[in-house]
Amino acid sequence: MNTDLVALKRLINLPADPKSCQWQTGKFGLHGSDWWLAAVLEVDARTIPTFLQGAATKGVFETPPGLQLVSSFAAVKSLPDAQMTESQRVQLITEIHGIGPYASTPLLNGKAIRLSGNQVLVLLWTN
């Protein structure tokens, strides 16, 4: 678990400065170079539209393998319709936003969701 906002800004773009952050990284498989970054951003509630830009679409959000569901990340388990999978990942159908404001090479794929009135969860991954 990391809370270093400066280090996070070296890995992804941020559309504005959050009040605080917690983030983790991990690999998708034992062999290979694909990896993910997940960040919970605590923001001023008035700036949520800056962090979740554009129209949301209803879709499936699933936590990546190895994500530790502790601290701010534990909130994802409490979202409506959240279900634990056999592999200890959380899966739910929710409003998903694009990651255009966050994408940075090589993390060009992903999803962003609202965790609460002042928290955003961003999940980015390679390939």
Coordinates of C-alpha atoms in Angstrom, one line a residue:
M1 CA 0.0 0.0 0.0
N2 CA 1.4 3.4 -1.0
T3 CA 0.2 6.9 -0.1
D4 CA 2.8 8.9 -2.0
L5 CA 1.0 11.2 -4.3
V6 CA 4.2 12.4 -6.0
A7 CA 5.1 8.8 -6.9
L8 CA 1.5 8.2 -8.1
K9 CA 1.8 11.2 -10.4
R10 CA 4.9 9.7 -12.0
L11 CA 2.8 6.7 -13.0
I12 CA -0.5 8.1 -14.0
N13 CA -2.1 11.5 -14.9
L14 CA -4.4 13.2 -12.5
P15 CA -7.1 15.7 -13.6
A16 CA -6.7 17.6 -10.4
D17 CA -5.0 17.2 -7.0
P18 CA -6.8 14.8 -4.7
K19 CA -6.8 15.4 -0.9
S20 CA -5.1 12.1 -0.4
C21 CA -4.5 8.7 -2.2
Q22 CA -3.8 5.1 -1.5
W23 CA -2.6 2.9 -4.3
Q24 CA -1.3 -0.5 -5.1
T25 CA 0.3 -2.3 -8.1
G26 CA 0.4 -5.9 -9.1
K27 CA 0.9 -8.4 -11.9
F28 CA -1.8 -10.1 -13.9
G29 CA 0.1 -13.4 -14.2
L30 CA 3.0 -15.2 -12.8
H31 CA 4.8 -15.1 -16.2
G32 CA 4.5 -12.0 -18.3
S33 CA 4.9 -8.3 -18.1
D34 CA 1.2 -7.1 -17.8
W35 CA 0.6 -5.2 -14.6
W36 CA -2.1 -3.1 -13.0
L37 CA -2.3 0.0 -10.8
A38 CA -5.3 0.7 -8.5
A39 CA -5.8 4.0 -6.7
V40 CA -8.4 5.3 -4.3
L41 CA -8.4 9.1 -4.5
E42 CA -10.0 11.1 -1.8
V43 CA -11.3 14.3 -3.3
D44 CA -13.5 17.3 -2.5
A45 CA -17.0 16.2 -3.3
R46 CA -17.5 19.3 -5.5
T47 CA -14.7 18.1 -7.7
I48 CA -16.1 14.6 -8.4
P49 CA -17.0 15.6 -12.0
T50 CA -13.4 16.5 -12.6
F51 CA -12.3 13.0 -11.6
L52 CA -15.1 11.1 -13.2
Q53 CA -15.4 12.9 -16.5
G54 CA -18.0 12.1 -19.2
A55 CA -21.1 9.9 -19.2
A56 CA -21.0 6.7 -17.2
T57 CA -22.1 3.4 -18.6
K58 CA -23.4 0.5 -16.6
G59 CA -20.8 -2.3 -16.7
V60 CA -18.9 -5.0 -14.8
F61 CA -16.1 -3.9 -12.5
E62 CA -13.8 -6.5 -11.1
T63 CA -10.8 -6.0 -8.8
P64 CA -7.5 -7.3 -10.2
P65 CA -5.8 -10.4 -8.9
G66 CA -3.7 -9.6 -5.8
L67 CA -5.5 -6.3 -4.9
Q68 CA -5.5 -6.1 -1.1
L69 CA -9.0 -5.2 0.0
V70 CA -7.8 -3.2 3.0
S71 CA -8.0 0.4 4.1
S72 CA -9.7 2.6 1.5
F73 CA -9.9 -0.4 -0.9
A74 CA -12.2 -2.3 1.5
A75 CA -15.0 0.1 0.6
V76 CA -15.4 -1.8 -2.8
K77 CA -16.8 -4.8 -0.9
S78 CA -19.6 -2.6 0.5
L79 CA -20.9 -1.3 -2.8
P80 CA -24.3 -2.4 -3.9
D81 CA -24.3 -5.7 -5.8
A82 CA -20.6 -6.4 -4.8
Q83 CA -19.9 -10.1 -4.7
M84 CA -16.7 -12.0 -3.8
T85 CA -15.5 -14.4 -6.4
E86 CA -13.9 -17.8 -5.7
S87 CA -10.5 -16.2 -6.4
Q88 CA -11.1 -13.5 -3.6
R89 CA -11.8 -10.7 -6.1
V90 CA -14.8 -8.4 -5.9
Q91 CA -17.1 -8.2 -8.9
L92 CA -20.1 -5.9 -9.4
I93 CA -22.2 -4.1 -11.9
T94 CA -21.9 -0.4 -11.5
E95 CA -21.6 3.0 -13.3
I96 CA -18.2 3.0 -15.0
H97 CA -16.3 6.0 -16.3
G98 CA -13.5 6.1 -18.8
I99 CA -9.9 6.6 -17.8
G100 CA -9.0 9.3 -20.3
P101 CA -7.9 11.8 -17.6
Y102 CA -5.7 9.2 -16.0
A103 CA -4.1 7.2 -18.8
S104 CA -0.4 7.3 -19.1
T105 CA 1.9 5.0 -21.0
P106 CA 2.0 2.0 -20.5
L107 CA -1.2 2.2 -18.4
L108 CA -3.6 2.9 -21.2
N109 CA -6.6 0.6 -20.3
G110 CA -8.9 0.8 -17.3
K111 CA -12.0 1.9 -15.5
A112 CA -13.0 4.5 -12.9
I113 CA -15.8 4.2 -10.4
R114 CA -17.2 6.3 -7.6
L115 CA -16.7 4.6 -4.2
S116 CA -18.4 7.3 -2.1
G117 CA -19.4 10.9 -2.1
N118 CA -15.7 11.9 -2.0
Q119 CA -13.8 8.8 -3.2
V120 CA -12.9 7.6 -6.7
L121 CA -11.4 4.2 -7.5
V122 CA -9.2 4.1 -10.6
L123 CA -8.0 0.9 -12.1
L124 CA -5.5 1.0 -14.9
W125 CA -3.6 -1.8 -16.6
T126 CA -1.2 -2.5 -19.5
N127 CA -2.4 -4.6 -22.5

